[in-house]
PDB file of C-alpha atoms and ligand atoms in Angstrom:
ATOM      1  CA  MET A 929     107.171 105.872  88.380  1.00  0.00           C
ATOM      2  CA  LYS A 930     107.907 107.063  91.892  1.00  0.00           C
ATOM      3  CA  ILE A 931     108.113 104.541  94.716  1.00  0.00           C
ATOM      4  CA  ILE A 932     107.157 106.258  97.952  1.00  0.00           C
ATOM      5  CA  LYS A 933     107.425 104.645 101.369  1.00  0.00           C
ATOM      6  CA  SER A 934     106.939 107.566 103.719  1.00  0.00           C
ATOM      7  CA  ILE A 935     103.483 108.897 104.551  1.00  0.00           C
ATOM      8  CA  ARG A 936     104.784 112.476 104.660  1.00  0.00           C
ATOM      9  CA  GLN A 937     106.278 112.109 101.157  1.00  0.00           C
ATOM     10  CA  MET A 938     103.025 110.660  99.863  1.00  0.00           C
ATOM     11  CA  GLN A 939     101.044 113.588 101.265  1.00  0.00           C
ATOM     12  CA  LYS A 940     103.493 116.078  99.754  1.00  0.00           C
ATOM     13  CA  TRP A 941     103.292 114.466  96.331  1.00  0.00           C
ATOM     14  CA  ALA A 942      99.474 114.408  96.424  1.00  0.00           C
ATOM     15  CA  ASP A 943      99.358 118.060  97.583  1.00  0.00           C
ATOM     16  CA  GLY A 944     101.547 118.990  94.621  1.00  0.00           C
ATOM     17  CA  GLN A 945      99.198 117.244  92.203  1.00  0.00           C
ATOM     18  CA  ARG A 946      96.192 119.006  93.626  1.00  0.00           C
ATOM     19  CA  ARG A 947      97.940 122.387  93.443  1.00  0.00           C
ATOM     20  CA  ARG A 948      98.549 121.755  89.757  1.00  0.00           C
ATOM     21  CA  GLY A 949      94.858 120.978  89.335  1.00  0.00           C
ATOM     22  CA  LYS A 950      95.478 117.316  88.525  1.00  0.00           C
ATOM     23  CA  SER A 951      92.938 114.696  89.595  1.00  0.00           C
ATOM     24  CA  ILE A 952      94.197 111.709  91.595  1.00  0.00           C
ATOM     25  CA  GLY A 953      92.995 108.143  91.105  1.00  0.00           C
ATOM     26  CA  PHE A 954      93.769 105.613  93.824  1.00  0.00           C
ATOM     27  CA  VAL A 955      94.022 101.807  93.682  1.00  0.00           C
ATOM     28  CA  PRO A 956      94.578 100.278  97.130  1.00  0.00           C
ATOM     29  CA  THR A 957      95.939  96.709  97.074  1.00  0.00           C
ATOM     30  CA  MET A 958      97.753  94.136  99.174  1.00  0.00           C
ATOM     31  CA  GLY A 959     100.237  93.362  96.403  1.00  0.00           C
ATOM     32  CA  ALA A 960     101.060  90.056  94.677  1.00  0.00           C
ATOM     33  CA  LEU A 961      99.526  91.906  91.770  1.00  0.00           C
ATOM     34  CA  HIS A 962      97.716  90.233  88.877  1.00  0.00           C
ATOM     35  CA  ASP A 963      95.550  91.393  86.004  1.00  0.00           C
ATOM     36  CA  GLY A 964      92.560  91.954  88.309  1.00  0.00           C
ATOM     37  CA  HIS A 965      94.624  94.736  89.885  1.00  0.00           C
ATOM     38  CA  GLY A 966      95.811  95.695  86.385  1.00  0.00           C
ATOM     39  CA  SER A 967      92.246  96.314  85.255  1.00  0.00           C
ATOM     40  CA  LEU A 968      91.678  98.668  88.208  1.00  0.00           C
ATOM     41  CA  MET A 969      94.870 100.540  87.277  1.00  0.00           C
ATOM     42  CA  ARG A 970      93.715 100.910  83.675  1.00  0.00           C
ATOM     43  CA  ALA A 971      90.277 102.108  84.792  1.00  0.00           C
ATOM     44  CA  ALA A 972      91.994 104.666  87.035  1.00  0.00           C
ATOM     45  CA  ALA A 973      94.349 105.843  84.276  1.00  0.00           C
ATOM     46  CA  ARG A 974      91.429 106.349  81.884  1.00  0.00           C
ATOM     47  CA  ARG A 975      89.601 108.499  84.369  1.00  0.00           C
ATOM     48  CA  CYS A 976      92.221 110.436  86.310  1.00  0.00           C
ATOM     49  CA  ASP A 977      95.243 112.623  85.484  1.00  0.00           C
ATOM     50  CA  SER A 978      97.498 110.683  87.843  1.00  0.00           C
ATOM     51  CA  VAL A 979      97.217 107.338  89.622  1.00  0.00           C
ATOM     52  CA  VAL A 980      98.562 106.112  92.950  1.00  0.00           C
ATOM     53  CA  VAL A 981      98.689 102.361  93.627  1.00  0.00           C
ATOM     54  CA  SER A 982      99.249 101.341  97.225  1.00  0.00           C
ATOM     55  CA  ILE A 983     100.593  98.020  98.397  1.00  0.00           C
ATOM     56  CA  PHE A 984     100.015  97.343 102.047  1.00  0.00           C
ATOM     57  CA  VAL A 985      99.344  93.934 103.564  1.00  0.00           C
ATOM     58  CA  ASN A 986      97.118  95.231 106.316  1.00  0.00           C
ATOM     59  CA  PRO A 987      97.658  93.265 109.543  1.00  0.00           C
ATOM     60  CA  THR A 988      94.406  94.457 111.157  1.00  0.00           C
ATOM     61  CA  GLN A 989      92.165  92.777 108.595  1.00  0.00           C
ATOM     62  CA  PHE A 990      93.626  89.319 109.252  1.00  0.00           C
ATOM     63  CA  GLY A 991      92.383  87.156 112.125  1.00  0.00           C
ATOM     64  CA  PRO A 992      94.867  85.499 114.515  1.00  0.00           C
ATOM     65  CA  ASN A 993      94.632  82.167 112.690  1.00  0.00           C
ATOM     66  CA  GLU A 994      94.643  83.599 109.192  1.00  0.00           C
ATOM     67  CA  ASP A 995      97.354  83.848 106.564  1.00  0.00           C
ATOM     68  CA  TYR A 996      98.931  87.275 107.329  1.00  0.00           C
ATOM     69  CA  ALA A 997     102.432  85.833 107.722  1.00  0.00           C
ATOM     70  CA  ARG A 998     102.202  83.718 104.605  1.00  0.00           C
ATOM     71  CA  TYR A 999     100.271  86.181 102.430  1.00  0.00           C
ATOM     72  CA  PRO A1000     102.287  86.416  99.172  1.00  0.00           C
ATOM     73  CA  ARG A1001     104.711  89.348  98.954  1.00  0.00           C
ATOM     74  CA  ASP A1002     106.410  90.063  95.667  1.00  0.00           C
ATOM     75  CA  ALA A1003     107.578  93.694  95.596  1.00  0.00           C
ATOM     76  CA  GLU A1004     109.796  93.428  92.506  1.00  0.00           C
ATOM     77  CA  ASN A1005     107.173  91.929  90.208  1.00  0.00           C
ATOM     78  CA  ASP A1006     104.590  94.292  91.640  1.00  0.00           C
ATOM     79  CA  ALA A1007     106.700  97.345  90.833  1.00  0.00           C
ATOM     80  CA  ALA A1008     107.315  96.010  87.304  1.00  0.00           C
ATOM     81  CA  LEU A1009     103.578  95.543  86.743  1.00  0.00           C
ATOM     82  CA  CYS A1010     102.819  99.070  87.990  1.00  0.00           C
ATOM     83  CA  ARG A1011     105.512 100.465  85.678  1.00  0.00           C
ATOM     84  CA  ARG A1012     104.041  98.595  82.718  1.00  0.00           C
ATOM     85  CA  GLU A1013     100.660 100.111  83.541  1.00  0.00           C
ATOM     86  CA  LYS A1014     102.334 103.565  83.639  1.00  0.00           C
ATOM     87  CA  MET A1015     101.304 104.298  87.193  1.00  0.00           C
ATOM     88  CA  ASP A1016     102.587 107.563  88.668  1.00  0.00           C
ATOM     89  CA  VAL A1017     103.228 106.421  92.229  1.00  0.00           C
ATOM     90  CA  LEU A1018     103.609 103.115  93.998  1.00  0.00           C
ATOM     91  CA  PHE A1019     102.978 103.820  97.679  1.00  0.00           C
ATOM     92  CA  MET A1020     104.338 101.141 100.029  1.00  0.00           C
ATOM     93  CA  PRO A1021     104.097 102.256 103.651  1.00  0.00           C
ATOM     94  CA  THR A1022     105.336 100.007 106.461  1.00  0.00           C
ATOM     95  CA  ALA A1023     102.987  98.608 109.111  1.00  0.00           C
ATOM     96  CA  GLU A1024     104.897 100.690 111.722  1.00  0.00           C
ATOM     97  CA  ALA A1025     104.156 103.877 109.796  1.00  0.00           C
ATOM     98  CA  VAL A1026     100.457 103.117 109.282  1.00  0.00           C
ATOM     99  CA  TYR A1027      99.959 101.880 112.853  1.00  0.00           C
ATOM    100  CA  PRO A1028     102.589 103.638 114.951  1.00  0.00           C
ATOM    101  CA  GLU A1029     103.069 102.774 118.604  1.00  0.00           C
ATOM    102  CA  GLY A1030      99.940 103.737 120.522  1.00  0.00           C
ATOM    103  CA  HIS A1031      97.575 103.690 117.515  1.00  0.00           C
ATOM    104  CA  ASP A1032      94.168 103.147 119.085  1.00  0.00           C
ATOM    105  CA  THR A1033      91.403 104.269 116.738  1.00  0.00           C
ATOM    106  CA  LYS A1034      89.252 101.963 114.630  1.00  0.00           C
ATOM    107  CA  ILE A1035      86.220 102.220 112.430  1.00  0.00           C
ATOM    108  CA  ARG A1036      83.405  99.960 113.517  1.00  0.00           C
ATOM    109  CA  VAL A1037      81.299  98.643 110.656  1.00  0.00           C
ATOM    110  CA  GLY A1038      77.680  97.780 111.433  1.00  0.00           C
ATOM    111  CA  ARG A1039      75.521  94.918 110.237  1.00  0.00           C
ATOM    112  CA  ILE A1040      76.930  94.764 106.671  1.00  0.00           C
ATOM    113  CA  GLY A1041      80.319  94.008 108.171  1.00  0.00           C
ATOM    114  CA  GLU A1042      79.019  91.239 110.401  1.00  0.00           C
ATOM    115  CA  VAL A1043      77.365  88.909 107.888  1.00  0.00           C
ATOM    116  CA  LEU A1044      79.069  86.510 105.418  1.00  0.00           C
ATOM    117  CA  GLU A1045      82.823  87.304 105.375  1.00  0.00           C
ATOM    118  CA  GLY A1046      82.363  89.257 108.595  1.00  0.00           C
ATOM    119  CA  ALA A1047      80.756  86.265 110.317  1.00  0.00           C
ATOM    120  CA  VAL A1048      83.571  83.906 109.293  1.00  0.00           C
ATOM    121  CA  ARG A1049      86.257  86.575 109.811  1.00  0.00           C
ATOM    122  CA  PRO A1050      85.280  88.659 112.870  1.00  0.00           C
ATOM    123  CA  GLY A1051      86.844  92.129 112.808  1.00  0.00           C
ATOM    124  CA  HIS A1052      87.898  91.787 109.168  1.00  0.00           C
ATOM    125  CA  PHE A1053      85.826  94.690 107.863  1.00  0.00           C
ATOM    126  CA  SER A1054      86.730  96.937 110.774  1.00  0.00           C
ATOM    127  CA  GLY A1055      90.355  96.385 109.702  1.00  0.00           C
ATOM    128  CA  VAL A1056      89.492  97.037 106.041  1.00  0.00           C
ATOM    129  CA  ALA A1057      87.452 100.184 106.766  1.00  0.00           C
ATOM    130  CA  THR A1058      90.119 101.557 109.103  1.00  0.00           C
ATOM    131  CA  VAL A1059      92.995 101.104 106.669  1.00  0.00           C
ATOM    132  CA  VAL A1060      90.968 102.450 103.733  1.00  0.00           C
ATOM    133  CA  ALA A1061      90.086 105.535 105.803  1.00  0.00           C
ATOM    134  CA  ILE A1062      93.754 106.016 106.762  1.00  0.00           C
ATOM    135  CA  LEU A1063      94.902 105.625 103.142  1.00  0.00           C
ATOM    136  CA  PHE A1064      92.144 107.926 101.841  1.00  0.00           C
ATOM    137  CA  GLU A1065      93.256 110.591 104.284  1.00  0.00           C
ATOM    138  CA  ILE A1066      96.906 110.278 103.195  1.00  0.00           C
ATOM    139  CA  VAL A1067      96.309 110.241  99.430  1.00  0.00           C
ATOM    140  CA  ARG A1068      93.036 112.218  99.362  1.00  0.00           C
ATOM    141  CA  PRO A1069      92.109 110.810  95.968  1.00  0.00           C
ATOM    142  CA  ASP A1070      89.325 112.137  93.789  1.00  0.00           C
ATOM    143  CA  VAL A1071      88.369 108.629  92.707  1.00  0.00           C
ATOM    144  CA  ALA A1072      89.190 105.257  94.319  1.00  0.00           C
ATOM    145  CA  PHE A1073      88.910 101.950  92.488  1.00  0.00           C
ATOM    146  CA  PHE A1074      87.800  98.626  93.977  1.00  0.00           C
ATOM    147  CA  GLY A1075      87.121  95.202  92.447  1.00  0.00           C
ATOM    148  CA  GLN A1076      83.751  93.556  92.393  1.00  0.00           C
ATOM    149  CA  LYS A1077      85.582  90.325  93.243  1.00  0.00           C
ATOM    150  CA  ASP A1078      85.377  91.438  96.892  1.00  0.00           C
ATOM    151  CA  TYR A1079      81.708  92.309  96.705  1.00  0.00           C
ATOM    152  CA  GLN A1080      81.050  92.782 100.411  1.00  0.00           C
ATOM    153  CA  GLN A1081      84.139  94.988 100.662  1.00  0.00           C
ATOM    154  CA  THR A1082      82.699  97.312  98.006  1.00  0.00           C
ATOM    155  CA  VAL A1083      79.454  97.578  99.994  1.00  0.00           C
ATOM    156  CA  VAL A1084      81.370  98.341 103.201  1.00  0.00           C
ATOM    157  CA  VAL A1085      83.622 100.936 101.510  1.00  0.00           C
ATOM    158  CA  ASN A1086      80.670 102.627  99.794  1.00  0.00           C
ATOM    159  CA  ARG A1087      78.752 102.781 103.060  1.00  0.00           C
ATOM    160  CA  MET A1088      81.712 104.209 104.986  1.00  0.00           C
ATOM    161  CA  THR A1089      82.434 106.795 102.296  1.00  0.00           C
ATOM    162  CA  ARG A1090      78.854 108.022 102.464  1.00  0.00           C
ATOM    163  CA  ASP A1091      78.517 107.792 106.243  1.00  0.00           C
ATOM    164  CA  LEU A1092      81.716 109.754 106.870  1.00  0.00           C
ATOM    165  CA  ASN A1093      81.284 112.124 103.902  1.00  0.00           C
ATOM    166  CA  PHE A1094      84.689 111.348 102.425  1.00  0.00           C
ATOM    167  CA  PRO A1095      85.024 113.488  99.288  1.00  0.00           C
ATOM    168  CA  VAL A1096      85.943 110.447  97.190  1.00  0.00           C
ATOM    169  CA  LYS A1097      84.072 108.844  94.315  1.00  0.00           C
ATOM    170  CA  ILE A1098      84.111 105.050  94.576  1.00  0.00           C
ATOM    171  CA  VAL A1099      84.272 103.100  91.309  1.00  0.00           C
ATOM    172  CA  VAL A1100      83.749  99.338  91.243  1.00  0.00           C
ATOM    173  CA  SER A1101      85.336  97.371  88.374  1.00  0.00           C
ATOM    174  CA  PRO A1102      84.158  93.956  87.120  1.00  0.00           C
ATOM    175  CA  THR A1103      85.875  90.756  88.272  1.00  0.00           C
ATOM    176  CA  VAL A1104      88.709  89.606  86.015  1.00  0.00           C
ATOM    177  CA  ARG A1105      88.720  85.838  85.521  1.00  0.00           C
ATOM    178  CA  GLU A1106      90.982  83.071  84.247  1.00  0.00           C
ATOM    179  CA  LYS A1107      89.874  81.070  81.192  1.00  0.00           C
ATOM    180  CA  ASP A1108      87.941  78.535  83.287  1.00  0.00           C
ATOM    181  CA  GLY A1109      86.169  81.344  85.146  1.00  0.00           C
ATOM    182  CA  LEU A1110      88.262  81.277  88.327  1.00  0.00           C
ATOM    183  CA  ALA A1111      88.413  84.830  89.689  1.00  0.00           C
ATOM    184  CA  MET A1112      92.005  86.077  89.729  1.00  0.00           C
ATOM    185  CA  SER A1113      93.311  86.328  93.276  1.00  0.00           C
ATOM    186  CA  SER A1114      96.669  86.682  94.974  1.00  0.00           C
ATOM    187  CA  ARG A1115      95.781  83.546  96.938  1.00  0.00           C
ATOM    188  CA  ASN A1116      95.394  81.419  93.782  1.00  0.00           C
ATOM    189  CA  ARG A1117      99.175  80.917  93.807  1.00  0.00           C
ATOM    190  CA  PHE A1118      98.747  78.755  96.930  1.00  0.00           C
ATOM    191  CA  LEU A1119      96.732  76.182  94.939  1.00  0.00           C
ATOM    192  CA  SER A1120      98.456  72.961  93.818  1.00  0.00           C
ATOM    193  CA  ALA A1121      97.907  71.933  90.188  1.00  0.00           C
ATOM    194  CA  GLU A1122      95.188  69.537  91.308  1.00  0.00           C
ATOM    195  CA  GLU A1123      93.508  72.147  93.527  1.00  0.00           C
ATOM    196  CA  ARG A1124      93.723  74.710  90.744  1.00  0.00           C
ATOM    197  CA  LYS A1125      91.533  72.443  88.588  1.00  0.00           C
ATOM    198  CA  THR A1126      89.050  72.005  91.434  1.00  0.00           C
ATOM    199  CA  ALA A1127      88.893  75.786  91.998  1.00  0.00           C
ATOM    200  CA  GLY A1128      86.989  76.255  88.741  1.00  0.00           C
ATOM    201  CA  VAL A1129      83.971  74.884  90.597  1.00  0.00           C
ATOM    202  CA  LEU A1130      83.221  78.245  92.258  1.00  0.00           C
ATOM    203  CA  PHE A1131      82.442  79.960  88.971  1.00  0.00           C
ATOM    204  CA  LYS A1132      80.588  76.879  87.694  1.00  0.00           C
ATOM    205  CA  ALA A1133      78.372  76.971  90.784  1.00  0.00           C
ATOM    206  CA  LEU A1134      77.668  80.701  90.322  1.00  0.00           C
ATOM    207  CA  GLN A1135      76.801  80.084  86.677  1.00  0.00           C
ATOM    208  CA  LYS A1136      74.521  77.249  87.747  1.00  0.00           C
ATOM    209  CA  GLY A1137      72.746  79.543  90.191  1.00  0.00           C
ATOM    210  CA  LYS A1138      72.332  82.197  87.524  1.00  0.00           C
ATOM    211  CA  GLU A1139      71.022  79.597  85.069  1.00  0.00           C
ATOM    212  CA  ARG A1140      68.378  78.415  87.559  1.00  0.00           C
ATOM    213  CA  ILE A1141      67.204  81.990  88.127  1.00  0.00           C
ATOM    214  CA  GLY A1142      67.171  82.482  84.346  1.00  0.00           C
ATOM    215  CA  GLN A1143      64.922  79.438  84.032  1.00  0.00           C
ATOM    216  CA  GLY A1144      62.428  81.122  86.344  1.00  0.00           C
ATOM    217  CA  GLU A1145      63.422  79.727  89.754  1.00  0.00           C
ATOM    218  CA  ARG A1146      62.403  82.273  92.412  1.00  0.00           C
ATOM    219  CA  ASP A1147      62.984  80.166  95.531  1.00  0.00           C
ATOM    220  CA  ALA A1148      66.392  81.248  96.861  1.00  0.00           C
ATOM    221  CA  ALA A1149      66.831  77.972  98.780  1.00  0.00           C
ATOM    222  CA  ALA A1150      66.522  76.006  95.528  1.00  0.00           C
ATOM    223  CA  VAL A1151      69.150  78.208  93.871  1.00  0.00           C
ATOM    224  CA  ARG A1152      71.436  77.899  96.881  1.00  0.00           C
ATOM    225  CA  ASP A1153      71.009  74.110  96.894  1.00  0.00           C
ATOM    226  CA  ALA A1154      71.840  73.886  93.189  1.00  0.00           C
ATOM    227  CA  MET A1155      75.118  75.753  93.820  1.00  0.00           C
ATOM    228  CA  THR A1156      75.884  73.682  96.921  1.00  0.00           C
ATOM    229  CA  LEU A1157      75.239  70.336  95.206  1.00  0.00           C
ATOM    230  CA  LEU A1158      77.587  71.204  92.383  1.00  0.00           C
ATOM    231  CA  ILE A1159      80.382  72.121  94.802  1.00  0.00           C
ATOM    232  CA  LEU A1160      79.781  68.986  96.893  1.00  0.00           C
ATOM    233  CA  GLU A1161      80.718  66.924  93.836  1.00  0.00           C
ATOM    234  CA  GLU A1162      84.303  68.065  94.446  1.00  0.00           C
ATOM    235  CA  PRO A1163      85.648  66.152  97.455  1.00  0.00           C
ATOM    236  CA  ALA A1164      88.517  68.633  97.934  1.00  0.00           C
ATOM    237  CA  ALA A1165      86.139  71.596  98.251  1.00  0.00           C
ATOM    238  CA  ARG A1166      84.600  72.650 101.572  1.00  0.00           C
ATOM    239  CA  ILE A1167      81.807  75.206 101.531  1.00  0.00           C
ATOM    240  CA  GLU A1168      81.858  78.010 104.111  1.00  0.00           C
ATOM    241  CA  TYR A1169      78.829  79.733 102.696  1.00  0.00           C
ATOM    242  CA  ALA A1170      76.762  79.728  99.518  1.00  0.00           C
ATOM    243  CA  VAL A1171      73.982  82.309  99.605  1.00  0.00           C
ATOM    244  CA  VAL A1172      71.549  84.386  97.610  1.00  0.00           C
ATOM    245  CA  ALA A1173      71.570  87.880  99.119  1.00  0.00           C
ATOM    246  CA  ASN A1174      70.143  91.358  98.716  1.00  0.00           C
ATOM    247  CA  LEU A1175      72.573  93.536  96.709  1.00  0.00           C
ATOM    248  CA  GLU A1176      72.756  96.317  99.286  1.00  0.00           C
ATOM    249  CA  THR A1177      72.041  94.843 102.703  1.00  0.00           C
ATOM    250  CA  LEU A1178      73.690  91.473 101.955  1.00  0.00           C
ATOM    251  CA  GLU A1179      70.905  89.822 103.940  1.00  0.00           C
ATOM    252  CA  GLU A1180      69.867  86.431 102.564  1.00  0.00           C
ATOM    253  CA  VAL A1181      66.626  86.553 100.614  1.00  0.00           C
ATOM    254  CA  SER A1182      64.030  83.766 100.529  1.00  0.00           C
ATOM    255  CA  GLU A1183      62.216  84.834  97.379  1.00  0.00           C
ATOM    256  CA  ILE A1184      64.016  86.284  94.354  1.00  0.00           C
ATOM    257  CA  LYS A1185      62.013  89.334  93.333  1.00  0.00           C
ATOM    258  CA  GLU A1186      64.695  91.776  92.247  1.00  0.00           C
ATOM    259  CA  ARG A1187      68.425  91.809  91.498  1.00  0.00           C
ATOM    260  CA  VAL A1188      70.354  89.632  93.950  1.00  0.00           C
ATOM    261  CA  VAL A1189      73.961  88.633  94.415  1.00  0.00           C
ATOM    262  CA  LEU A1190      75.113  85.025  94.636  1.00  0.00           C
ATOM    263  CA  LEU A1191      78.030  84.777  97.056  1.00  0.00           C
ATOM    264  CA  LEU A1192      80.389  81.895  97.747  1.00  0.00           C
ATOM    265  CA  ALA A1193      83.234  81.157 100.140  1.00  0.00           C
ATOM    266  CA  VAL A1194      84.886  77.797  99.590  1.00  0.00           C
ATOM    267  CA  ARG A1195      88.028  76.204 100.946  1.00  0.00           C
ATOM    268  CA  ILE A1196      90.088  74.184  98.504  1.00  0.00           C
ATOM    269  CA  GLY A1197      92.625  72.368 100.660  1.00  0.00           C
ATOM    270  CA  ARG A1198      94.164  75.094 102.840  1.00  0.00           C
ATOM    271  CA  THR A1199      93.227  77.929 100.522  1.00  0.00           C
ATOM    272  CA  ARG A1200      90.112  79.997 101.058  1.00  0.00           C
ATOM    273  CA  LEU A1201      88.489  81.412  97.926  1.00  0.00           C
ATOM    274  CA  ILE A1202      85.553  83.798  97.521  1.00  0.00           C
ATOM    275  CA  ASP A1203      83.540  84.765  94.472  1.00  0.00           C
ATOM    276  CA  ASN A1204      80.185  86.313  93.601  1.00  0.00           C
ATOM    277  CA  LEU A1205      77.820  87.060  90.767  1.00  0.00           C
ATOM    278  CA  PRO A1206      75.053  89.674  90.668  1.00  0.00           C
ATOM    279  CA  VAL A1207      71.961  88.326  88.879  1.00  0.00           C
ATOM    280  CA  ARG A1208      68.821  89.990  87.585  1.00  0.00           C
ATOM    281  CA  PRO A1209      65.721  87.741  87.634  1.00  0.00           C
TER     282      PRO A1209
HETATM  283  P1  AMP B 107      93.728  92.746  97.137  1.00  0.00           P
HETATM  284  O1  AMP B 107      95.125  93.035  96.753  1.00  0.00           O
HETATM  285  O2  AMP B 107      93.336  91.312  96.982  1.00  0.00           O
HETATM  286  O3  AMP B 107      93.351  93.342  98.463  1.00  0.00           O
HETATM  287  O4  AMP B 107      92.831  93.498  96.059  1.00  0.00           O
HETATM  288  C1  AMP B 107      93.007  94.872  95.800  1.00  0.00           C
HETATM  289  C2  AMP B 107      91.869  95.342  94.930  1.00  0.00           C
HETATM  290  O5  AMP B 107      91.862  94.589  93.717  1.00  0.00           O
HETATM  291  C3  AMP B 107      90.518  95.118  95.579  1.00  0.00           C
HETATM  292  O6  AMP B 107      89.666  96.215  95.295  1.00  0.00           O
HETATM  293  C4  AMP B 107      90.035  93.858  94.940  1.00  0.00           C
HETATM  294  O7  AMP B 107      88.632  93.734  94.909  1.00  0.00           O
HETATM  295  C5  AMP B 107      90.586  94.022  93.537  1.00  0.00           C
HETATM  296  N1  AMP B 107      90.670  92.720  92.875  1.00  0.00           N
HETATM  297  C6  AMP B 107      91.272  91.589  93.343  1.00  0.00           C
HETATM  298  N2  AMP B 107      91.094  90.563  92.484  1.00  0.00           N
HETATM  299  C7  AMP B 107      90.350  91.055  91.441  1.00  0.00           C
HETATM  300  C8  AMP B 107      89.821  90.486  90.246  1.00  0.00           C
HETATM  301  N3  AMP B 107      90.005  89.198  89.916  1.00  0.00           N
HETATM  302  N4  AMP B 107      89.106  91.283  89.421  1.00  0.00           N
HETATM  303  C9  AMP B 107      88.886  92.592  89.745  1.00  0.00           C
HETATM  304  N5  AMP B 107      89.365  93.183  90.856  1.00  0.00           N
HETATM  305  C10 AMP B 107      90.086  92.428  91.698  1.00  0.00           C
END
């Protein structure tokens, strides 16, 4: 596996692949890799001749009071995991290379970037869209892989790819979970043993919501309340949002008539966790 840090080198490598007629799969990440990332790598390897994994903790998608400085960084383990998954390239650009002095161009995401995560984290999706566009342009992948775990991110990336006609196919892979249902996340390592037990409540609440819809509940407020009540039983958990939303617009629905997505953001102590579950009535 090649570890590439320079943008120029990355472009050269990708050009070489294309010249040889080899398809390129791309898995953008922020590192502190776990099996959720692993599943994206395996999906990419199945589908493409070569796979590039990037690790870049993107400063522009973190708010001023968020955890950019303390976001977990673990380059050695990350490289080992990528090697085990037989990745071709691990691309690790520096923040100075991605945003050189004077960098002044951003992608503005519309309404879908302003609700939910975007409402709690203003500017977050502009940062995500901008870095994904920059990375797409460096790697120029045929297919890029994203996790359903970050549901709103997949909607934003899909929208941008279509709006800007990027010649990239976006593939979304299912959320990989721990035994108790907790979605794997780099931030889970911040949880104390006690908090880790509490964190299982997100998936339980989503399951509860799904169960209510399965039993015929069509009032979104009732489904939302069922999820909320379950989380409120955990004193250490603080809900940021718990909603039933349209799959594409992410607007909250009042009546459940078609497929919806249940979305949660919950703080457990100092750690902020998100999860979601698409449900068909
Ligand atoms: P991150 O490093 O957290 O920015 O995530 C990089 C990519 O991995 C994103 O497309 C995430 O949605 C995806 N991802 C993170 N956690 C999981 C998970 N538990 N299951 C599936 N994909 C995931």
